[in-house]
Amino acid sequence: MPSKPAPIKKAAKKEPAKKEEEKAPEPAPEPAPEPAPAEAPPAEAAPAEGEAPAEGAAPAEGEAPAEAPAPEPKPPTPPPPPPKEPTSVPLDLFVEDKNDTSVTIIWSKPENIGAAGLDGYVIEVCKDGTEDWKAVNEDLQKSCRYVIKNQTTGDRLKIRVVAVNEGGRSPPVALPEPVMVKEVANRPKVRLPRFLRQRYVAQVKEKVNLTIPFTGNPKPVVSWTKNGGPLDPKRVNIRSTERDSILFIRAAERDDSGVYEICVKVDDFEDRASLTLQIVELPGPPASVKIVDTWGFNVALEWTPPKDKGNTEITGYTVQKADKKTGDWFTVLEHYHRLNATISDLIMGNTYKFRVFSENKCGMSDSAAVTKEEAKISKTGIDYKPPEYKEHDFNEAPKFTTSLTDRATTVGYNTKLLCSVRGFPKPKVEWMKNQMIIGDDPKFRQICVQGICSLEIRKPGNFDGGVYSCRAKNDHGEAIVSCKLDVKQAVLPDGDKK
């Protein structure tokens, strides 16, 4: 077998070098003056084959030692952290539920938590009349709800909650009144009618009678407030039963307006509801009204809103005008919403005054604001010249517009002849029979009204037949019409002839 190679002794040469480096001083020595050149030292013996050159050998004589690295600069020291502070007080603590052995409470997180955060809550209780507060949770409560268990029925407990973090304990939030550990048979609940969920409006002097039903067992304790304060018993009457509460105002006034809140309470549980009552009345007149401009047949008006709006919004205005001659008022605008208007179609030469009424949901104001000035619609300089008409000549000679017609009649039966005539002056009418004027013969009845001429023959006989004529005559002439009248014998039955 071949012989093993001699081991290389590297470690033995490295150790002295390391020791020398450790012994070397940290600060670099001052550079020495360069020595005079000397003879070259004898060459070192080459390392034997297979041997590595020595590492970390001491520097040759005359050579400067290597400089040590400069120390790194230290980073700036950070400022000390701010002191940690506890949170603000928890909010809105109240009882959610309870029975004969436990009470369930809920609350809200603190408004300000801070940089230290929030680790949890401690719930503490003590009996009413003492100040011996004890924590009921061993570990910090993370949520905002906790059930306090294993309590004695009938005890009255004071309860408070404290928020905890690294800064310590926050100020506590406590229930306003002690809680009785007792089962509630029926929690209170206000059943506010639908029409009261919006604003309830009534007029001044009206009666207000509102019934608010509720539930709860045992009988709830009912209380009322107005705008957060107590009611005035002289103005408002309250009557409560086991099922409802009645708010009654005999004659409402504007001061009765406000927000009324009912609170129904059973033990430590309560329910609230509020209603808004608004008492309104007619508004006052506008504060002022004036005529801004007058041109042509137009007048421009402006007015300001009334100082008293009747405790409600103004819905419009009514504008009226009056002629100075007659003094009668006429409405020109109704339910008008602007504070200015232009009144047109006024009559030339007339002088006008104007007034404005206010309107709200109760109606129109009792009085109006009247303009102090008057608006005169002046003439524009146009002279009226009536047209000249030629007077009409109504003179006319008589003329028959309806002629007589031939007739046939029976003996003993009245008959009538008719015609119509016109003319100016009114013509004189004469009736003739066979060219002979009839005159005042009682057998004939002559009538002429509004140009309608009639001749009635009473019970004509066999000799009354013939030619009848009607003659009309005035200063401008005459006219005549004629007809033939045939009088026949009545036909008798055969039995009558015998």
Tab-separated table of C-alpha atoms in Angstrom:
chain	number	residue	atom	x	y	z
A	1	MET	CA	0.000	0.000	0.000
A	2	PRO	CA	1.243	3.554	-0.693
A	3	SER	CA	2.304	5.544	2.272
A	4	LYS	CA	0.115	8.417	3.546
A	5	PRO	CA	1.294	12.013	2.834
A	6	ALA	CA	2.660	14.042	5.686
A	7	PRO	CA	-0.005	16.252	7.301
A	8	ILE	CA	0.051	19.988	6.539
A	9	LYS	CA	0.562	21.967	9.699
A	10	LYS	CA	-1.601	25.027	8.932
A	11	ALA	CA	-3.118	25.489	12.370
A	12	ALA	CA	0.275	25.698	14.059
A	13	LYS	CA	1.246	28.615	11.837
A	14	LYS	CA	-2.025	30.508	12.164
A	15	GLU	CA	-2.179	30.722	15.952
A	16	PRO	CA	0.914	32.919	16.488
A	17	ALA	CA	-0.400	35.306	13.827
A	18	LYS	CA	-3.758	35.603	15.557
A	19	LYS	CA	-2.108	36.300	18.857
A	20	GLU	CA	0.008	39.015	17.339
A	21	GLU	CA	-3.100	40.604	15.768
A	22	GLU	CA	-4.847	40.581	19.116
A	23	LYS	CA	-1.833	42.176	20.780
A	24	ALA	CA	-1.617	44.854	18.114
A	25	PRO	CA	-2.794	48.264	19.474
A	26	GLU	CA	-6.068	49.692	18.100
A	27	PRO	CA	-4.812	53.176	17.121
A	28	ALA	CA	-2.508	53.159	14.108
A	29	PRO	CA	1.131	54.159	14.957
A	30	GLU	CA	2.575	57.292	13.539
A	31	PRO	CA	4.376	56.593	10.262
A	32	ALA	CA	8.129	56.184	10.746
A	33	PRO	CA	10.588	57.858	8.397
A	34	GLU	CA	11.476	55.675	5.464
A	35	PRO	CA	14.769	53.781	6.102
A	36	ALA	CA	17.611	53.890	3.669
A	37	PRO	CA	17.466	51.187	1.080
A	38	ALA	CA	19.198	48.070	2.269
A	39	GLU	CA	20.315	44.981	0.647
A	40	ALA	CA	17.664	42.572	-0.382
A	41	PRO	CA	17.182	39.908	2.201
A	42	PRO	CA	17.928	36.376	1.255
A	43	ALA	CA	15.110	34.660	-0.466
A	44	GLU	CA	12.998	32.601	1.730
A	45	ALA	CA	13.065	28.989	1.210
A	46	ALA	CA	10.228	27.918	-1.010
A	47	PRO	CA	7.720	25.839	0.724
A	48	ALA	CA	8.022	22.214	0.262
A	49	GLU	CA	5.833	20.551	-2.294
A	50	GLY	CA	2.390	20.069	-0.897
A	51	GLU	CA	2.786	22.698	1.771
A	52	ALA	CA	0.763	25.947	1.722
A	53	PRO	CA	2.384	29.282	2.407
A	54	ALA	CA	2.072	30.526	5.928
A	55	GLU	CA	-1.021	32.696	6.550
A	56	GLY	CA	-1.084	35.613	8.927
A	57	ALA	CA	2.710	35.745	9.117
A	58	ALA	CA	4.172	38.727	10.917
A	59	PRO	CA	5.031	41.651	8.626
A	60	ALA	CA	8.594	41.837	7.550
A	61	GLU	CA	10.903	44.202	9.330
A	62	GLY	CA	10.666	47.706	8.022
A	63	GLU	CA	7.085	47.325	6.699
A	64	ALA	CA	4.318	49.491	8.236
A	65	PRO	CA	1.606	47.585	10.124
A	66	ALA	CA	-1.959	47.600	8.564
A	67	GLU	CA	-4.294	50.405	9.807
A	68	ALA	CA	-7.291	49.337	11.985
A	69	PRO	CA	-10.809	50.302	10.565
A	70	ALA	CA	-12.384	53.521	11.986
A	71	PRO	CA	-15.301	52.950	14.448
A	72	GLU	CA	-18.867	53.395	12.930
A	73	PRO	CA	-20.979	56.441	14.198
A	74	LYS	CA	-23.654	55.566	16.722
A	75	PRO	CA	-27.361	56.234	15.776
A	76	PRO	CA	-29.193	59.092	17.684
A	77	THR	CA	-30.957	58.114	20.854
A	78	PRO	CA	-34.806	57.997	20.285
A	79	PRO	CA	-36.979	60.223	22.547
A	80	PRO	CA	-38.717	58.486	25.427
A	81	PRO	CA	-42.274	57.241	24.605
A	82	PRO	CA	-45.187	59.403	25.857
A	83	PRO	CA	-46.805	58.283	29.088
A	84	LYS	CA	-49.745	55.931	28.598
A	85	GLU	CA	-53.144	57.261	29.710
A	86	PRO	CA	-56.424	55.495	30.490
A	87	THR	CA	-59.436	55.829	28.188
A	88	SER	CA	-62.379	58.146	28.698
A	89	VAL	CA	-65.516	56.961	30.475
A	90	PRO	CA	-67.655	54.272	28.743
A	91	LEU	CA	-70.996	55.486	27.363
A	92	ASP	CA	-74.713	54.648	27.400
A	93	LEU	CA	-74.939	52.066	30.190
A	94	PHE	CA	-78.421	50.634	30.698
A	95	VAL	CA	-80.228	47.398	31.611
A	96	GLU	CA	-81.106	45.180	28.648
A	97	ASP	CA	-82.833	42.371	30.565
A	98	LYS	CA	-83.195	40.877	34.010
A	99	ASN	CA	-84.807	37.978	35.837
A	100	ASP	CA	-84.904	36.621	39.386
A	101	THR	CA	-81.174	35.723	39.482
A	102	SER	CA	-79.377	37.802	36.830
A	103	VAL	CA	-79.145	41.238	35.256
A	104	THR	CA	-77.993	41.844	31.674
A	105	ILE	CA	-76.358	45.197	30.933
A	106	ILE	CA	-75.036	46.758	27.737
A	107	TRP	CA	-72.956	49.890	27.068
A	108	SER	CA	-70.944	51.644	24.353
A	109	LYS	CA	-67.204	52.093	23.886
A	110	PRO	CA	-65.445	55.177	25.306
A	111	GLU	CA	-65.314	58.151	23.003
A	112	ASN	CA	-61.522	58.572	23.435
A	113	ILE	CA	-59.422	55.415	23.675
A	114	GLY	CA	-55.911	56.859	23.209
A	115	ALA	CA	-52.588	55.365	22.165
A	116	ALA	CA	-52.631	52.708	24.885
A	117	GLY	CA	-55.646	51.029	23.314
A	118	LEU	CA	-58.406	49.211	25.163
A	119	ASP	CA	-57.808	45.914	26.912
A	120	GLY	CA	-61.322	45.295	28.257
A	121	TYR	CA	-63.891	46.201	30.869
A	122	VAL	CA	-64.396	45.530	34.573
A	123	ILE	CA	-67.988	45.242	35.808
A	124	GLU	CA	-68.489	46.151	39.468
A	125	VAL	CA	-71.569	45.895	41.668
A	126	CYS	CA	-72.549	46.713	45.219
A	127	LYS	CA	-75.762	46.560	47.165
A	128	ASP	CA	-77.861	49.660	47.517
A	129	GLY	CA	-76.918	51.644	50.625
A	130	THR	CA	-73.273	50.513	50.671
A	131	GLU	CA	-70.092	51.428	48.809
A	132	ASP	CA	-68.529	47.952	48.846
A	133	TRP	CA	-67.827	47.664	45.111
A	134	LYS	CA	-66.735	44.236	43.898
A	135	ALA	CA	-65.789	43.071	40.433
A	136	VAL	CA	-68.014	40.307	39.108
A	137	ASN	CA	-65.826	39.264	36.128
A	138	GLU	CA	-62.505	37.496	36.755
A	139	ASP	CA	-61.136	38.221	33.290
A	140	LEU	CA	-61.488	41.474	31.392
A	141	GLN	CA	-64.727	41.622	29.404
A	142	LYS	CA	-64.018	42.229	25.719
A	143	SER	CA	-67.556	42.891	24.465
A	144	CYS	CA	-69.979	45.653	25.513
A	145	ARG	CA	-72.534	43.266	26.997
A	146	TYR	CA	-72.396	41.280	30.218
A	147	VAL	CA	-74.728	39.067	32.232
A	148	ILE	CA	-74.361	39.459	36.007
A	149	LYS	CA	-75.367	36.005	37.332
A	150	ASN	CA	-76.007	34.335	40.665
A	151	GLN	CA	-77.749	37.239	42.341
A	152	THR	CA	-80.358	37.132	45.105
A	153	THR	CA	-83.960	37.846	44.136
A	154	GLY	CA	-85.158	41.160	45.509
A	155	ASP	CA	-81.703	42.714	46.003
A	156	ARG	CA	-81.180	46.231	44.755
A	157	LEU	CA	-77.809	46.533	43.043
A	158	LYS	CA	-75.749	49.510	41.963
A	159	ILE	CA	-73.805	48.696	38.806
A	160	ARG	CA	-70.911	50.433	37.111
A	161	VAL	CA	-68.448	49.677	34.283
A	162	VAL	CA	-64.765	50.679	34.053
A	163	ALA	CA	-62.574	50.515	30.924
A	164	VAL	CA	-59.016	49.208	31.476
A	165	ASN	CA	-55.786	49.521	29.441
A	166	GLU	CA	-52.047	49.843	30.127
A	167	GLY	CA	-52.596	53.402	31.324
A	168	GLY	CA	-54.914	52.217	34.105
A	169	ARG	CA	-58.653	52.426	34.872
A	170	SER	CA	-60.993	54.920	33.235
A	171	PRO	CA	-63.615	56.897	35.151
A	172	PRO	CA	-66.613	54.597	35.784
A	173	VAL	CA	-70.064	54.880	34.191
A	174	ALA	CA	-72.884	53.854	36.549
A	175	LEU	CA	-76.608	53.303	36.248
A	176	PRO	CA	-78.583	56.312	37.475
A	177	GLU	CA	-80.645	54.191	39.885
A	178	PRO	CA	-80.185	50.850	41.651
A	179	VAL	CA	-81.579	47.794	39.838
A	180	MET	CA	-83.900	45.322	41.563
A	181	VAL	CA	-83.121	41.716	40.742
A	182	LYS	CA	-86.609	40.606	39.734
A	183	GLU	CA	-88.346	39.107	36.732
A	184	VAL	CA	-90.378	41.617	34.660
A	185	ALA	CA	-93.714	40.152	33.584
A	186	ASN	CA	-94.317	42.516	30.646
A	187	ARG	CA	-91.948	45.236	29.541
A	188	PRO	CA	-93.422	48.695	28.895
A	189	LYS	CA	-94.046	49.708	25.281
A	190	VAL	CA	-95.577	52.937	23.973
A	191	ARG	CA	-97.880	52.430	20.958
A	192	LEU	CA	-97.735	55.886	19.387
A	193	PRO	CA	-100.539	56.316	16.801
A	194	ARG	CA	-99.449	56.794	13.206
A	195	PHE	CA	-100.919	60.304	12.839
A	196	LEU	CA	-98.847	61.484	15.826
A	197	ARG	CA	-95.556	60.304	14.366
A	198	GLN	CA	-95.545	63.480	12.305
A	199	ARG	CA	-96.199	67.038	13.391
A	200	TYR	CA	-99.695	67.473	14.878
A	201	VAL	CA	-101.161	70.857	13.930
A	202	ALA	CA	-104.103	72.549	15.672
A	203	GLN	CA	-105.465	76.072	15.548
A	204	VAL	CA	-105.617	78.564	18.385
A	205	LYS	CA	-108.691	78.141	20.652
A	206	GLU	CA	-109.215	74.570	19.409
A	207	LYS	CA	-109.479	71.623	21.791
A	208	VAL	CA	-106.553	69.165	21.831
A	209	ASN	CA	-107.352	65.638	23.014
A	210	LEU	CA	-104.663	63.017	22.259
A	211	THR	CA	-104.778	59.412	23.486
A	212	ILE	CA	-101.487	57.470	23.666
A	213	PRO	CA	-101.920	53.700	24.267
A	214	PHE	CA	-99.190	51.587	25.893
A	215	THR	CA	-98.570	48.138	27.372
A	216	GLY	CA	-96.763	46.942	30.486
A	217	ASN	CA	-97.291	44.802	33.575
A	218	PRO	CA	-97.478	45.559	36.444
A	219	LYS	CA	-99.128	48.941	35.934
A	220	PRO	CA	-96.537	51.266	34.418
A	221	VAL	CA	-95.631	54.626	35.897
A	222	VAL	CA	-96.377	57.347	33.308
A	223	SER	CA	-94.661	60.726	33.167
A	224	TRP	CA	-94.792	63.583	30.662
A	225	THR	CA	-92.352	66.358	29.772
A	226	LYS	CA	-92.499	69.324	27.406
A	227	ASN	CA	-89.263	70.388	25.719
A	228	GLY	CA	-87.382	68.461	28.412
A	229	GLY	CA	-89.110	70.205	31.321
A	230	PRO	CA	-92.234	69.611	33.422
A	231	LEU	CA	-95.735	70.363	32.118
A	232	ASP	CA	-97.760	73.348	33.242
A	233	PRO	CA	-100.770	71.807	35.050
A	234	LYS	CA	-102.776	74.986	34.442
A	235	ARG	CA	-102.505	74.516	30.689
A	236	VAL	CA	-102.203	70.753	30.130
A	237	ASN	CA	-104.188	67.988	31.808
A	238	ILE	CA	-102.925	64.382	31.881
A	239	ARG	CA	-105.107	61.381	32.676
A	240	SER	CA	-103.485	57.933	32.713
A	241	THR	CA	-104.962	54.458	33.057
A	242	GLU	CA	-103.455	50.984	32.890
A	243	ARG	CA	-103.650	51.010	29.082
A	244	ASP	CA	-103.342	54.601	27.866
A	245	SER	CA	-102.557	58.195	28.734
A	246	ILE	CA	-104.559	61.213	27.541
A	247	LEU	CA	-103.090	64.671	26.907
A	248	PHE	CA	-105.850	67.294	27.009
A	249	ILE	CA	-105.754	71.048	26.344
A	250	ARG	CA	-109.114	72.790	26.602
A	251	ALA	CA	-108.291	75.888	24.503
A	252	ALA	CA	-104.921	75.720	22.754
A	253	GLU	CA	-102.603	78.701	22.678
A	254	ARG	CA	-99.452	79.247	20.655
A	255	ASP	CA	-97.336	78.810	23.806
A	256	ASP	CA	-98.584	75.202	23.987
A	257	SER	CA	-96.480	74.348	20.906
A	258	GLY	CA	-93.482	72.109	21.548
A	259	VAL	CA	-92.171	68.544	21.808
A	260	TYR	CA	-94.089	66.437	24.341
A	261	GLU	CA	-92.449	63.216	25.543
A	262	ILE	CA	-94.177	60.360	27.356
A	263	CYS	CA	-92.170	57.933	29.503
A	264	VAL	CA	-93.691	54.589	30.554
A	265	LYS	CA	-91.700	52.790	33.269
A	266	VAL	CA	-91.997	49.353	34.865
A	267	ASP	CA	-89.334	48.734	37.536
A	268	ASP	CA	-86.009	49.428	35.795
A	269	PHE	CA	-87.368	49.229	32.258
A	270	GLU	CA	-88.858	52.161	30.417
A	271	ASP	CA	-89.998	53.203	26.961
A	272	ARG	CA	-90.308	56.706	25.570
A	273	ALA	CA	-92.094	58.339	22.675
A	274	SER	CA	-92.334	61.963	21.608
A	275	LEU	CA	-94.830	63.963	19.580
A	276	THR	CA	-94.584	67.483	18.178
A	277	LEU	CA	-97.548	69.790	18.760
A	278	GLN	CA	-97.861	72.967	16.686
A	279	ILE	CA	-100.571	75.530	17.468
A	280	VAL	CA	-101.166	77.922	14.560
A	281	GLU	CA	-103.409	80.886	13.786
A	282	LEU	CA	-104.057	83.418	11.025
A	283	PRO	CA	-101.010	85.463	10.032
A	284	GLY	CA	-100.634	89.201	10.322
A	285	PRO	CA	-100.655	91.510	7.292
A	286	PRO	CA	-97.467	92.177	5.307
A	287	ALA	CA	-95.169	94.615	7.069
A	288	SER	CA	-95.298	97.129	4.207
A	289	VAL	CA	-96.385	97.499	0.577
A	290	LYS	CA	-95.407	100.218	-1.887
A	291	ILE	CA	-95.808	101.199	-5.537
A	292	VAL	CA	-92.437	100.919	-7.266
A	293	ASP	CA	-93.272	102.108	-10.783
A	294	THR	CA	-96.173	103.078	-13.025
A	295	TRP	CA	-96.045	102.944	-16.821
A	296	GLY	CA	-98.696	102.638	-19.478
A	297	PHE	CA	-101.511	100.525	-18.118
A	298	ASN	CA	-99.220	98.736	-15.564
A	299	VAL	CA	-98.201	99.193	-11.920
A	300	ALA	CA	-95.281	97.433	-10.159
A	301	LEU	CA	-95.748	96.548	-6.460
A	302	GLU	CA	-93.368	95.324	-3.738
A	303	TRP	CA	-94.092	94.199	-0.166
A	304	THR	CA	-92.350	92.584	2.793
A	305	PRO	CA	-93.336	89.403	4.725
A	306	PRO	CA	-95.516	89.770	7.830
A	307	LYS	CA	-93.910	90.078	11.237
A	308	ASP	CA	-96.349	87.531	12.679
A	309	LYS	CA	-96.610	84.426	10.496
A	310	GLY	CA	-99.099	82.676	12.779
A	311	ASN	CA	-96.534	80.127	14.032
A	312	THR	CA	-96.395	78.458	10.617
A	313	GLU	CA	-95.130	79.086	7.107
A	314	ILE	CA	-96.625	81.669	4.764
A	315	THR	CA	-98.201	79.875	1.792
A	316	GLY	CA	-98.967	82.900	-0.402
A	317	TYR	CA	-100.407	86.389	-0.800
A	318	THR	CA	-103.606	87.908	-2.210
A	319	VAL	CA	-103.395	91.242	-4.077
A	320	GLN	CA	-106.427	93.487	-4.599
A	321	LYS	CA	-107.027	96.801	-6.404
A	322	ALA	CA	-109.622	99.550	-5.938
A	323	ASP	CA	-110.626	102.416	-8.243
A	324	LYS	CA	-110.717	105.737	-6.423
A	325	LYS	CA	-114.070	106.596	-8.003
A	326	THR	CA	-115.974	103.571	-6.716
A	327	GLY	CA	-113.795	102.363	-3.815
A	328	ASP	CA	-114.728	98.735	-4.533
A	329	TRP	CA	-111.944	96.154	-4.055
A	330	PHE	CA	-111.314	93.458	-6.667
A	331	THR	CA	-108.861	90.536	-6.420
A	332	VAL	CA	-106.188	90.513	-9.125
A	333	LEU	CA	-103.808	87.828	-7.706
A	334	GLU	CA	-104.496	84.833	-5.436
A	335	HIS	CA	-102.104	82.384	-3.742
A	336	TYR	CA	-99.187	84.427	-5.085
A	337	HIS	CA	-95.794	83.345	-3.718
A	338	ARG	CA	-93.439	86.203	-4.616
A	339	LEU	CA	-92.863	89.511	-2.826
A	340	ASN	CA	-93.343	91.621	-5.968
A	341	ALA	CA	-95.916	91.717	-8.742
A	342	THR	CA	-96.940	93.660	-11.841
A	343	ILE	CA	-100.628	94.585	-12.142
A	344	SER	CA	-101.701	95.051	-15.775
A	345	ASP	CA	-104.797	95.952	-17.820
A	346	LEU	CA	-105.625	99.028	-15.766
A	347	ILE	CA	-108.038	101.615	-17.182
A	348	MET	CA	-106.707	104.858	-18.583
A	349	GLY	CA	-107.626	107.926	-16.579
A	350	ASN	CA	-108.432	106.033	-13.357
A	351	THR	CA	-106.582	106.293	-10.044
A	352	TYR	CA	-105.919	103.053	-8.124
A	353	LYS	CA	-104.931	101.915	-4.643
A	354	PHE	CA	-103.683	98.434	-3.794
A	355	ARG	CA	-103.629	96.160	-0.733
A	356	VAL	CA	-102.015	92.789	0.059
A	357	PHE	CA	-103.187	89.987	2.398
A	358	SER	CA	-100.996	87.198	3.855
A	359	GLU	CA	-102.000	83.533	3.705
A	360	ASN	CA	-101.017	80.420	5.672
A	361	LYS	CA	-102.598	77.009	6.240
A	362	CYS	CA	-105.232	78.620	8.509
A	363	GLY	CA	-106.404	81.068	5.854
A	364	MET	CA	-106.024	84.730	4.890
A	365	SER	CA	-105.039	87.466	7.331
A	366	ASP	CA	-107.834	89.543	8.834
A	367	SER	CA	-106.277	92.835	7.743
A	368	ALA	CA	-104.175	93.935	4.793
A	369	ALA	CA	-101.281	96.253	4.074
A	370	VAL	CA	-102.490	99.179	1.904
A	371	THR	CA	-100.312	101.344	-0.324
A	372	LYS	CA	-99.884	104.903	0.899
A	373	GLU	CA	-99.432	106.207	-2.644
A	374	GLU	CA	-101.927	106.120	-5.476
A	375	ALA	CA	-101.272	105.076	-9.041
A	376	LYS	CA	-102.858	107.250	-11.711
A	377	ILE	CA	-103.105	105.822	-15.204
A	378	SER	CA	-102.668	108.986	-17.233
A	379	LYS	CA	-103.960	109.541	-20.735
A	380	THR	CA	-101.495	109.164	-23.570
A	381	GLY	CA	-102.637	112.280	-25.518
A	382	ILE	CA	-104.889	110.489	-27.996
A	383	ASP	CA	-108.007	112.523	-28.914
A	384	TYR	CA	-110.984	110.396	-29.690
A	385	LYS	CA	-112.932	111.459	-32.771
A	386	PRO	CA	-116.198	109.597	-33.178
A	387	PRO	CA	-116.976	108.607	-36.780
A	388	GLU	CA	-119.632	110.560	-38.643
A	389	TYR	CA	-122.641	108.544	-39.659
A	390	LYS	CA	-125.330	109.675	-42.143
A	391	GLU	CA	-128.676	109.643	-40.500
A	392	HIS	CA	-130.807	106.837	-41.854
A	393	ASP	CA	-134.155	107.754	-43.431
A	394	PHE	CA	-136.713	105.361	-42.053
A	395	ASN	CA	-139.661	106.814	-44.069
A	396	GLU	CA	-141.206	104.135	-46.203
A	397	ALA	CA	-144.448	103.628	-48.138
A	398	PRO	CA	-146.649	100.765	-46.948
A	399	LYS	CA	-145.646	97.344	-48.217
A	400	PHE	CA	-147.256	94.012	-47.496
A	401	THR	CA	-144.697	91.426	-46.512
A	402	THR	CA	-147.337	88.649	-46.287
A	403	SER	CA	-150.283	88.635	-48.650
A	404	LEU	CA	-153.793	87.338	-48.123
A	405	THR	CA	-154.534	83.850	-49.413
A	406	ASP	CA	-157.802	82.466	-50.752
A	407	ARG	CA	-159.777	80.642	-48.151
A	408	ALA	CA	-162.776	78.309	-47.980
A	409	THR	CA	-164.891	77.922	-44.885
A	410	THR	CA	-168.139	76.301	-43.716
A	411	VAL	CA	-171.302	78.069	-42.744
A	412	GLY	CA	-171.427	78.738	-39.000
A	413	TYR	CA	-167.671	78.307	-38.350
A	414	ASN	CA	-165.546	81.369	-37.501
A	415	THR	CA	-162.727	82.086	-39.931
A	416	LYS	CA	-159.769	84.499	-39.903
A	417	LEU	CA	-157.861	86.267	-42.677
A	418	LEU	CA	-154.181	87.247	-41.960
A	419	CYS	CA	-151.545	89.465	-43.596
A	420	SER	CA	-148.562	91.596	-42.542
A	421	VAL	CA	-147.536	95.095	-43.577
A	422	ARG	CA	-144.666	97.515	-42.903
A	423	GLY	CA	-144.114	101.203	-43.438
A	424	PHE	CA	-143.113	104.447	-41.712
A	425	PRO	CA	-144.948	106.371	-40.447
A	426	LYS	CA	-147.265	103.638	-39.287
A	427	PRO	CA	-149.800	103.056	-42.025
A	428	LYS	CA	-153.590	103.151	-41.528
A	429	VAL	CA	-155.192	99.761	-42.259
A	430	GLU	CA	-158.697	99.314	-43.675
A	431	TRP	CA	-160.567	96.102	-44.528
A	432	MET	CA	-163.028	95.932	-47.471
A	433	LYS	CA	-165.513	93.400	-48.820
A	434	ASN	CA	-166.266	93.503	-52.510
A	435	GLN	CA	-164.652	96.976	-52.640
A	436	MET	CA	-166.849	98.237	-49.781
A	437	ILE	CA	-165.266	99.335	-46.480
A	438	ILE	CA	-166.391	97.063	-43.680
A	439	GLY	CA	-166.128	99.755	-41.012
A	440	ASP	CA	-167.425	98.941	-37.526
A	441	ASP	CA	-169.668	96.046	-38.492
A	442	PRO	CA	-169.902	93.853	-35.331
A	443	LYS	CA	-169.873	90.701	-37.434
A	444	PHE	CA	-166.216	91.399	-38.203
A	445	ARG	CA	-163.350	91.789	-35.708
A	446	GLN	CA	-160.344	93.795	-36.965
A	447	ILE	CA	-156.935	93.645	-35.164
A	448	CYS	CA	-153.534	95.146	-36.205
A	449	VAL	CA	-150.582	94.680	-33.831
A	450	GLN	CA	-146.885	95.182	-34.751
A	451	GLY	CA	-147.776	95.074	-38.427
A	452	ILE	CA	-149.775	91.828	-38.200
A	453	CYS	CA	-153.298	92.452	-39.484
A	454	SER	CA	-156.197	90.030	-38.992
A	455	LEU	CA	-159.882	90.003	-39.887
A	456	GLU	CA	-162.102	87.540	-38.009
A	457	ILE	CA	-165.506	86.688	-39.552
A	458	ARG	CA	-167.866	85.411	-36.889
A	459	LYS	CA	-170.115	82.533	-37.922
A	460	PRO	CA	-170.227	83.352	-41.632
A	461	GLY	CA	-173.392	82.678	-43.617
A	462	ASN	CA	-174.051	81.956	-47.311
A	463	PHE	CA	-173.876	85.677	-48.126
A	464	ASP	CA	-170.535	86.361	-46.415
A	465	GLY	CA	-168.463	84.925	-49.221
A	466	GLY	CA	-166.728	87.223	-51.713
A	467	VAL	CA	-163.510	89.159	-52.297
A	468	TYR	CA	-161.908	90.641	-49.180
A	469	SER	CA	-159.193	93.297	-49.397
A	470	CYS	CA	-156.784	94.927	-46.919
A	471	ARG	CA	-155.557	98.442	-47.696
A	472	ALA	CA	-152.616	100.172	-45.916
A	473	LYS	CA	-152.036	103.904	-46.437
A	474	ASN	CA	-149.654	106.584	-45.074
A	475	ASP	CA	-148.146	109.875	-46.323
A	476	HIS	CA	-145.792	108.082	-48.712
A	477	GLY	CA	-148.328	105.900	-50.447
A	478	GLU	CA	-150.659	102.954	-50.093
A	479	ALA	CA	-150.782	99.213	-50.780
A	480	ILE	CA	-153.605	96.721	-51.097
A	481	VAL	CA	-153.891	92.920	-51.075
A	482	SER	CA	-157.011	90.771	-51.772
A	483	CYS	CA	-158.217	87.211	-51.408
A	484	LYS	CA	-161.370	85.240	-52.182
A	485	LEU	CA	-163.438	83.682	-49.424
A	486	ASP	CA	-165.744	80.806	-50.351
A	487	VAL	CA	-168.468	79.909	-47.791
A	488	LYS	CA	-169.846	76.407	-48.252
A	489	GLN	CA	-172.933	74.740	-46.896
A	490	ALA	CA	-172.335	72.054	-44.297
A	491	VAL	CA	-172.923	68.486	-45.599
A	492	LEU	CA	-175.655	66.788	-43.562
A	493	PRO	CA	-176.005	63.000	-43.106
A	494	ASP	CA	-178.727	61.193	-45.139
A	495	GLY	CA	-180.985	60.783	-42.122
A	496	ASP	CA	-180.920	64.540	-41.460
A	497	LYS	CA	-181.898	65.364	-45.072
A	498	LYS	CA	-185.196	63.445	-44.737
